Coordinates of C-alpha atoms and ligand atoms in Angstrom, one line a residue:
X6 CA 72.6 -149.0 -23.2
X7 CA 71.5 -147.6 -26.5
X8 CA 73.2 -144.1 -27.5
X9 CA 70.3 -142.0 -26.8
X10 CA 69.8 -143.7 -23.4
X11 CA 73.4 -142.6 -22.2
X12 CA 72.8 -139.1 -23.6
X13 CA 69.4 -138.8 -21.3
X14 CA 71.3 -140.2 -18.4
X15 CA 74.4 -138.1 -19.1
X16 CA 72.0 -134.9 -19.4
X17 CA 69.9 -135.7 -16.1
X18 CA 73.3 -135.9 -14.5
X19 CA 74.3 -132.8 -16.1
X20 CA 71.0 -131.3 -14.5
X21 CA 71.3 -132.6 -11.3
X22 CA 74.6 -131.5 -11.1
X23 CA 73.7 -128.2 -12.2
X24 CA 70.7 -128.1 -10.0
X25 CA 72.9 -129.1 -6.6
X26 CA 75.0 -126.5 -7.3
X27 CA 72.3 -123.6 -7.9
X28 CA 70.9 -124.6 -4.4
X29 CA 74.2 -124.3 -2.8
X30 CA 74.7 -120.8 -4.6
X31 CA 70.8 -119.8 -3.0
X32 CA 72.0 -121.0 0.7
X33 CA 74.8 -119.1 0.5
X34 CA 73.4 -116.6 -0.6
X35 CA 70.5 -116.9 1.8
X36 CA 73.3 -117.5 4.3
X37 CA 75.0 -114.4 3.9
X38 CA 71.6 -112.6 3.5
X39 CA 70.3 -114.1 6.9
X40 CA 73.6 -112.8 8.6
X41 CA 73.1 -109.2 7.2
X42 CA 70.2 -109.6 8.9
X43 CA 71.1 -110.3 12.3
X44 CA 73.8 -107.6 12.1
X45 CA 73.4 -104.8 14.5
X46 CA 75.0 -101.4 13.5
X47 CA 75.6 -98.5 15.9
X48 CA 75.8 -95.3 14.3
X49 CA 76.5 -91.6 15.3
X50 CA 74.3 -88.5 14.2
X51 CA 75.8 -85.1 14.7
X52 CA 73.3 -82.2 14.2
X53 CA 73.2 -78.1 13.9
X54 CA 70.5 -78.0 17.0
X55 CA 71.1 -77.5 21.1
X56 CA 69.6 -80.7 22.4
X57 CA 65.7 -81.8 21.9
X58 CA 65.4 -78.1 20.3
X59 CA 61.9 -77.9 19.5
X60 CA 60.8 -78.7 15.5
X61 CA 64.5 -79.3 13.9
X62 CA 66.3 -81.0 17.1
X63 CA 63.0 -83.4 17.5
X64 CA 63.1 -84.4 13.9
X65 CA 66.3 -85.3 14.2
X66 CA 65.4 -87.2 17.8
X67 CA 61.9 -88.7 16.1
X68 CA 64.3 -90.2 13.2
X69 CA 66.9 -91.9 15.0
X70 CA 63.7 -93.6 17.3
X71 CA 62.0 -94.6 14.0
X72 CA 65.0 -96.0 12.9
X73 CA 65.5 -98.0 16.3
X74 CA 62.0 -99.3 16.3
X75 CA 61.6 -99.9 12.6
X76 CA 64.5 -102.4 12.5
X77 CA 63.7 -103.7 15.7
X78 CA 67.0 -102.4 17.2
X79 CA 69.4 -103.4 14.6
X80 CA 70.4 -99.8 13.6
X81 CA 70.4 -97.7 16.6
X82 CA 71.3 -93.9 16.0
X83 CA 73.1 -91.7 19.0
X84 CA 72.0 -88.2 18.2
X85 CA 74.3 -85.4 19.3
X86 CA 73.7 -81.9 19.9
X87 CA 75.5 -79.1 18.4
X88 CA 79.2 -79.4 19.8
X89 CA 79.1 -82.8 21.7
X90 CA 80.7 -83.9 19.0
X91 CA 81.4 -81.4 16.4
X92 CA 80.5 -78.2 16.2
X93 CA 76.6 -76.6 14.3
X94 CA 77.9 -75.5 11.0
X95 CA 80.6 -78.4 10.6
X96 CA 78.0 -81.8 10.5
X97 CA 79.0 -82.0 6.6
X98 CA 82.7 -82.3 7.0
X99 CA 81.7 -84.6 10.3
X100 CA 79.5 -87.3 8.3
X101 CA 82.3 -86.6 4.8
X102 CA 85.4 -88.0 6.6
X103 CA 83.2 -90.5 8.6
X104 CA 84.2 -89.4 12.2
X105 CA 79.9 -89.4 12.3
X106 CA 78.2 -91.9 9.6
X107 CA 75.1 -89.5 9.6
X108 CA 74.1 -85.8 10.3
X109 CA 71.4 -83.7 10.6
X110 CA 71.5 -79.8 9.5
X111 CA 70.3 -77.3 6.5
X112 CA 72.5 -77.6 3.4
X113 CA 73.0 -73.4 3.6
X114 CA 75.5 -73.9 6.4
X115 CA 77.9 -75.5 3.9
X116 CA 78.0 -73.4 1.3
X117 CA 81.3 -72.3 1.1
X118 CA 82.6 -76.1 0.5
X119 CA 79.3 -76.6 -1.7
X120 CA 77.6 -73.6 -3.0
X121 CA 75.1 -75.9 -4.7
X122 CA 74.1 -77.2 -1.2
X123 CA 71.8 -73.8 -1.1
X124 CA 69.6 -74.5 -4.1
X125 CA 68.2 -77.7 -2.0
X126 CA 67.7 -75.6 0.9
X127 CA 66.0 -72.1 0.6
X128 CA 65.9 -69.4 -2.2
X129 CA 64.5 -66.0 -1.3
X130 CA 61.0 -65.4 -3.2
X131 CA 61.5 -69.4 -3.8
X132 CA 59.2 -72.0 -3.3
X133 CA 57.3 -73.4 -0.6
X134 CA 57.6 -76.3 0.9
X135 CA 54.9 -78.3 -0.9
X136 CA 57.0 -77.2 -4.3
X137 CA 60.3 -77.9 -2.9
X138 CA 59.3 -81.6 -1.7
X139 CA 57.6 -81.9 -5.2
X140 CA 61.3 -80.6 -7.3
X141 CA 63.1 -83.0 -5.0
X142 CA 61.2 -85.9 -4.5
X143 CA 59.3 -85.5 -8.3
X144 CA 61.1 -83.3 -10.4
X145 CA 64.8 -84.5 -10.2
X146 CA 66.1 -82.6 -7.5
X147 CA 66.9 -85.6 -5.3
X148 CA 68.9 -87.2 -8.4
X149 CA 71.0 -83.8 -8.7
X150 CA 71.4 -83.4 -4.5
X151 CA 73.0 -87.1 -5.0
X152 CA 75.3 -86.2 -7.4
X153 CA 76.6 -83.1 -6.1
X154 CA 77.3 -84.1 -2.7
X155 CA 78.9 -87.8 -4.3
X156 CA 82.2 -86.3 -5.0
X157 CA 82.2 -86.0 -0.6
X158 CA 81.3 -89.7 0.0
X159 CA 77.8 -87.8 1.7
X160 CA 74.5 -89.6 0.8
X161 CA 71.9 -86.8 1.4
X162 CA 68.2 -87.1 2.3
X163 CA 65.3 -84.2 2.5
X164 CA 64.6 -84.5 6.4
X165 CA 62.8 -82.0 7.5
X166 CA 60.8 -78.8 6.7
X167 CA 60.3 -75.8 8.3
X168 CA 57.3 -74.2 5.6
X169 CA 57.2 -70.5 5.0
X170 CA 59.6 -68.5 7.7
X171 CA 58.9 -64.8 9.7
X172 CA 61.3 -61.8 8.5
X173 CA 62.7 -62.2 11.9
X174 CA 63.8 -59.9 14.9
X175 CA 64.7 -56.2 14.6
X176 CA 65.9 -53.9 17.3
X177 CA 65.6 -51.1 14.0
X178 CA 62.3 -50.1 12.6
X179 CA 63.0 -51.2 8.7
X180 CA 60.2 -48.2 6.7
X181 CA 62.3 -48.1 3.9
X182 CA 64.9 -49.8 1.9
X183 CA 67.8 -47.4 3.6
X184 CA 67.3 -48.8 6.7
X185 CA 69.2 -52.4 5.9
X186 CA 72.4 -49.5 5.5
X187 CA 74.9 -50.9 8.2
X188 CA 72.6 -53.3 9.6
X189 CA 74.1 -55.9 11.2
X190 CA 72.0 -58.9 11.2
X191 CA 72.3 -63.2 11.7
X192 CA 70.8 -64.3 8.5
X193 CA 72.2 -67.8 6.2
X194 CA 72.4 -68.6 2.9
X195 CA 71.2 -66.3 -0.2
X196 CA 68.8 -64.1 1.8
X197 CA 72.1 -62.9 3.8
X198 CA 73.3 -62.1 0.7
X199 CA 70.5 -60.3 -0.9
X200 CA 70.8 -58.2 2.7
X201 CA 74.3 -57.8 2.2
X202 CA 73.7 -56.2 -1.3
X203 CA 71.4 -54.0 0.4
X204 CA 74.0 -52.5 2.3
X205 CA 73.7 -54.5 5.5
X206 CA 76.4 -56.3 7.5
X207 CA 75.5 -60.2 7.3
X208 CA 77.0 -62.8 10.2
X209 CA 75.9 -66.3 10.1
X210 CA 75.7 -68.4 13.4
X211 CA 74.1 -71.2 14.9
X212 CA 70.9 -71.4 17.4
X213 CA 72.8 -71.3 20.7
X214 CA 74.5 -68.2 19.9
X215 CA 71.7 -65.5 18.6
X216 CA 70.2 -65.0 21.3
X217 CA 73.1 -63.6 23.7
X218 CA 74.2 -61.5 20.2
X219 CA 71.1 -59.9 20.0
X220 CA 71.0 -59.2 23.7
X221 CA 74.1 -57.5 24.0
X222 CA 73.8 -55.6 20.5
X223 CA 76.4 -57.6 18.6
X224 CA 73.9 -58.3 16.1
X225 CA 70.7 -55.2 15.4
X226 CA 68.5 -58.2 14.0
X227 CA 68.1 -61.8 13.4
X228 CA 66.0 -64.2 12.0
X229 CA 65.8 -68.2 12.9
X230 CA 62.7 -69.8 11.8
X231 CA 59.7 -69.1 13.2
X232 CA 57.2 -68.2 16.0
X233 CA 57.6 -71.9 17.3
X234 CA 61.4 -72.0 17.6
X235 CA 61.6 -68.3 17.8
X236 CA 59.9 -68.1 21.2
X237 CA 62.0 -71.2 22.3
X238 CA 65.0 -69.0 21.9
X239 CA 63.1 -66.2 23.5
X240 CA 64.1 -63.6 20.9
X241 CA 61.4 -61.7 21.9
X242 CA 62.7 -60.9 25.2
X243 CA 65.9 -59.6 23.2
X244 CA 64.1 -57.5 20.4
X245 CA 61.3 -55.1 19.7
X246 CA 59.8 -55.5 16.3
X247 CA 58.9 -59.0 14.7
X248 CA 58.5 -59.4 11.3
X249 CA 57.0 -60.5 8.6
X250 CA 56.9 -62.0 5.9
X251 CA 59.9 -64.5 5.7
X252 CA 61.0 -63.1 2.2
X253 CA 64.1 -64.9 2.6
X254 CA 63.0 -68.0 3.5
X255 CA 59.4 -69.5 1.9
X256 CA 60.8 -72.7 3.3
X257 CA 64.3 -74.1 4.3
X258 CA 64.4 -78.1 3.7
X259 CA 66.7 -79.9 6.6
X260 CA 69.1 -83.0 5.3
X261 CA 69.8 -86.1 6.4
X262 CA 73.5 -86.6 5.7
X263 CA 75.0 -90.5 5.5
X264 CA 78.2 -91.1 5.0
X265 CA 78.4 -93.0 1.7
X266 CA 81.4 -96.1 2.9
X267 CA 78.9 -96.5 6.1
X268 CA 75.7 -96.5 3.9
X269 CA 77.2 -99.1 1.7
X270 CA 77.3 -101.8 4.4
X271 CA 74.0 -101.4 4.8
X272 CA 71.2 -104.3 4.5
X273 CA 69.3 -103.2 1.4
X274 CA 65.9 -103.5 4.3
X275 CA 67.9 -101.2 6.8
X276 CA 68.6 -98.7 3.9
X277 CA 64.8 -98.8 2.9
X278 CA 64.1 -98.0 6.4
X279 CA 66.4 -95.2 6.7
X280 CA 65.2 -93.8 3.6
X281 CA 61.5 -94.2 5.6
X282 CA 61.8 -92.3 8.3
X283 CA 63.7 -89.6 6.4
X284 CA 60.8 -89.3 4.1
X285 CA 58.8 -89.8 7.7
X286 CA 60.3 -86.9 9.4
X287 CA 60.3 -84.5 5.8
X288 CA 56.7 -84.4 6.2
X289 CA 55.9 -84.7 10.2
X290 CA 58.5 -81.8 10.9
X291 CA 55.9 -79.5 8.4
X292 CA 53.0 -81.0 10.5
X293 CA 54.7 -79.6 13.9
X294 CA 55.9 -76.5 12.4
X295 CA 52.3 -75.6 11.2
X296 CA 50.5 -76.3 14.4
X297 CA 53.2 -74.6 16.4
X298 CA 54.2 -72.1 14.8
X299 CA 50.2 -70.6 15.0
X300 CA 49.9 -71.6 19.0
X301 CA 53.7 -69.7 19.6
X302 CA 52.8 -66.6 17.8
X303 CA 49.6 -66.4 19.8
X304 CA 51.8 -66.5 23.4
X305 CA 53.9 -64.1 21.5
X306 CA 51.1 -61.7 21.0
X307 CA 50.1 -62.5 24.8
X308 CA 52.8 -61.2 25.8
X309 CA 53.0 -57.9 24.0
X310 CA 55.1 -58.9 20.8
X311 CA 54.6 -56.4 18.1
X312 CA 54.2 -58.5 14.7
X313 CA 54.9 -55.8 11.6
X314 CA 54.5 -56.4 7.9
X315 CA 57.6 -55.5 5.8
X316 CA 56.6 -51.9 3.7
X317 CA 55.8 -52.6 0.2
X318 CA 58.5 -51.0 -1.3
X319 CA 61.1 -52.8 1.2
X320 CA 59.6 -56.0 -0.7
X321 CA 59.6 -55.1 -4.0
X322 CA 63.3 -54.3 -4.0
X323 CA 64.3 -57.3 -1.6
X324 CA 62.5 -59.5 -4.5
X325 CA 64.5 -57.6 -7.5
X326 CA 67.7 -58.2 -5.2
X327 CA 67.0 -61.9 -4.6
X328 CA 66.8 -62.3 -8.6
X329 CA 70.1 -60.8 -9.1
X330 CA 71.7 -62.8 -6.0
X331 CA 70.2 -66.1 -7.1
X332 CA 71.5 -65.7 -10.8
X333 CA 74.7 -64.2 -9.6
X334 CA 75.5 -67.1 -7.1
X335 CA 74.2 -69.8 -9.7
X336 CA 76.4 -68.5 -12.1
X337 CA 79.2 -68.5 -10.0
X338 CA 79.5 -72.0 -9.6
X339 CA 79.6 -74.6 -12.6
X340 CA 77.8 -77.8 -10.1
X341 CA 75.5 -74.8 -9.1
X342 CA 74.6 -73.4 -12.6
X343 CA 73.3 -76.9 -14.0
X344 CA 71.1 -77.8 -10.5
X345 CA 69.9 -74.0 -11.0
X346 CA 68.8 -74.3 -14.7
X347 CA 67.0 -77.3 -13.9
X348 CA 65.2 -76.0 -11.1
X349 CA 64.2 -73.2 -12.0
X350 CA 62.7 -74.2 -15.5
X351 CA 60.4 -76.6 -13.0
X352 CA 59.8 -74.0 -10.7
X353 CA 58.6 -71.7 -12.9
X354 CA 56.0 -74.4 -14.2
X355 CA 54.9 -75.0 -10.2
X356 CA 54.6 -71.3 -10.1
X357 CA 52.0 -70.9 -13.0
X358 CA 49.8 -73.9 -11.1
X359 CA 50.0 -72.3 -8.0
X360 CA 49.3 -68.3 -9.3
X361 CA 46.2 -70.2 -11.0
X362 CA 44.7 -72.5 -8.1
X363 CA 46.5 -72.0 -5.0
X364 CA 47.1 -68.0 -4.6
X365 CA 43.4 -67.7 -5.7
X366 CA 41.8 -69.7 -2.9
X367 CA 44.1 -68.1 -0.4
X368 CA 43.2 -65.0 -1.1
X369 CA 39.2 -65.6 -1.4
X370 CA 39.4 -68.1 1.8
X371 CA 41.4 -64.8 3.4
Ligands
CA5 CA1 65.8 -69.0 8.9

C-alpha cells in the first residue's frame, strides 16, 4: 500500500470510529430523553383559596387540569384548599422547603419574608392589569420576580389576574378623610398600609375568615376582590355600604409558585407546558373576572346593595398617602428598592400611553 493509501484508510477508520461513537452518544442521549418522557410526576399544589372558590380557586383548579391534559397525564397536580395542607398565607414557605412542589396565592401575603413580593402583586394608584402583564411579561419584571424569589428555591409564575378591584365593604359611612380614624378593617399589602397611615387599624386574613369578622364586628370593613367573589362570600349580607373605586387595588396578579429542586427534574416539554397554562390561566382568570364581576354586581344591586363612590377628597389624600407608602416601603428594603426603580421608570412610560389613548376613549365611550 502506498503512503497516502494507508493515510486515507487510517483516516476513514478514524471517521468511522468517530462516527460509531457519535451515534452511540445520540441513542443515549435519545435513550435518556425517551425515558424523561415516559416519566410520570405527581405533584402537590397548596393555595390561599376555600376549595373551587370562584375566579382565584378555579384558576388554580383550571391549571392543574391543563397541566394533566396537556401532558397527557404525565404531570398530574393535586390542588389543595387553604389548610388541607398548610394553611392561606403560608403557601410560600409550603412550595420553599418543598413539603408542596407548587402553590397558588398573591405575592402580598408574604411580605414580611419578601417585601419585594408586593411590587409583583398590587400597588395602590398602580397599574392595571393590562400594564402589570406588560412590565412582567415585556418590561423585565418576570426576570426580577425570578431573582428575588431564587435565594428561596421558589420559581414564580404570573397566574392569575383579578383586573381593577371595589373599595370594599363598610359598616361606617367614609365622607371624609377622618373617618378611616380607628377603623378597623381586613385589607393586604401597601393599601393596608396607606389605611394604616391614615389612622386606621389594618388586620390581614384570608377568604374563609372575613366574613364571620365582619359579621360579628371584629373587623368595621373589608375588602376582597370584587363583585364576583365578593357576593360568593356574601359580604353583603354582613355590611351596608359598598364601595368604590378599588384605589388600593387597580389589579392584584396571583403566582404560581414551583419549588425550584422539583422544577429542575422536569422534562424541558413538561416545563414548557407548565409555563403554558400559567400564561393560560394569567389571562382566562381576567376573562372570568370581567364577565362576572359585571353579572355579580347586578344580583348585588337586586338585592338592595348600596354601591357608593369614595368622596373626592377621601381620594386625593389616599393617592398622596399611597406615594409616600410606596417610596417608604421600596426604600426600606435594598431587593425592593432596585425592582421599584425599575418599575416605576416603566410604569411611568405606560402611564403617558394610556393618559393619551386609553383614558380618552374611556371617558368619550362613557
Ligand atoms: Ca383585594
Amino acid at each position: 500500500m502506498k503512503r497516502r493509501d494507508i493515510l486515507a484508510a487510517a483516516g476513514v477508520g478514524l471517521a468511522a470510529t468517530a462516527l460509531a461513537g457519535c451515534n452511540e452518544k445520540t441513542e443515549t442521549a435519545g435513550a435518556g430523553k425517551a425515558a424523561a418522557e415516559q416519566q410520570t410526576f405527581t405533584w402537590k399544589m397548596v393555595t390561599s383559596w376555600p376549595k373551587n372558590f370562584p375566579g382565584v380557586g378555579v384558576g388554580a383548579e383550571r391549571f392543574a387540569k391543563l397541566v394533566n391534559e396537556m401532558s397527557a397525564g404525565r404531570l398530574t397536580i393535586k390542588v389543595y384548599a387553604a389548610g388541607e395542607l398548610v394553611p392561606a398565607l403560608e403557601v410560600f414557605d409550603a412550595v420553599s422547603r418543598g413539603t408542596a412542589e407548587m402553590g397558588h396565592g398573591a405575592p402580598y401575603y408574604w411580605k414580611g419574608k419578601v417585601p419585594a413580593a408586593q411590587f409583583f402583586c398590587a400597588l395602590p394608584f398602580g397599574p392595571n392589569a393590562q400594564e402589570m402583564n406588560a412590565w412582567l411579561h415585556r418590561g423585565g419584571g418576570i426576570e426580577l420576580w425570578e431573582e428575588v424569589y431564587k435565594p428561596f428555591g421558589v420559581l414564580p409564575m404570573a397566574c392569575g389576574a383579578t383586573g381593577v378591584q371595589t373599595a370594599g365593604w363598610f359598616n361606617k359611612e367614609i365622607n371624609s378623610v377622618d373617618d378611616f380614624k380607628g377603623l378597623k378593617m381586613r385589607t393586604p399589602g401597601l393599601g393596608g398600609e396607606v389605611l394604616t397611615k391614615m389612622g386606621g387599624t389594618v388586620v390581614n386574613m384570608p377568604a374563609g375568615e372575613i366574613f364571620t369578622a365582619l359579621q360579628t364586628g371584629a373587623i368595621d370593613a373589608t375588602e376582597w376582590i370584587g363583585p364576583y367573589n365578593d357576593l360568593a362570600l356574601g359580604l353583603h349580607k354582613a355590611s351596608k355600604y359598598y364601595y368604590t373605586p378599588g384605589w388600593q387595588e387597580p389589579n392584584v396578579t396571583f403566582e404560581l409558585d414551583v419549588n425550584l429542586k422539583a422544577w429542575e427534574t422536569l422534562p424541558d416539554d413538561l416545563k414548557a407546558i407548565v409555563r403554558a397554562a400559567a400564561r393560560d390561566v394569567n389571562g382566562d382568570m381576567l376573562d372570568d373576572y370581567n364577565a362576572k364581576n359585571m353579572e355579580a354586581l347586578e344580583q348585588l344591586r337586586e338585592q338592595g346593595v348600596e354601591v357608593r363612590r369614595l368622596p373626592d377628597e377621601v381620594l386625593a389624600r389616599l393617592k398622596e398617602v399611597a406615594a409616600e407608602v410606596v417610596e417608604a416601603s421600596a426604600k426600606a428594603d435594598p431587593v425592593a428598592a432596585k425592582v421599584w426603580e425599575q418599575q416605576s421608570a416603566y410604569l411611568k412610560r405606560l402611564y403617558e400611553y394610556a393618559e393619551l389613548n386609553e383614558k380618552d376613549i374611556y371617558n368619550i365611550r362613557g
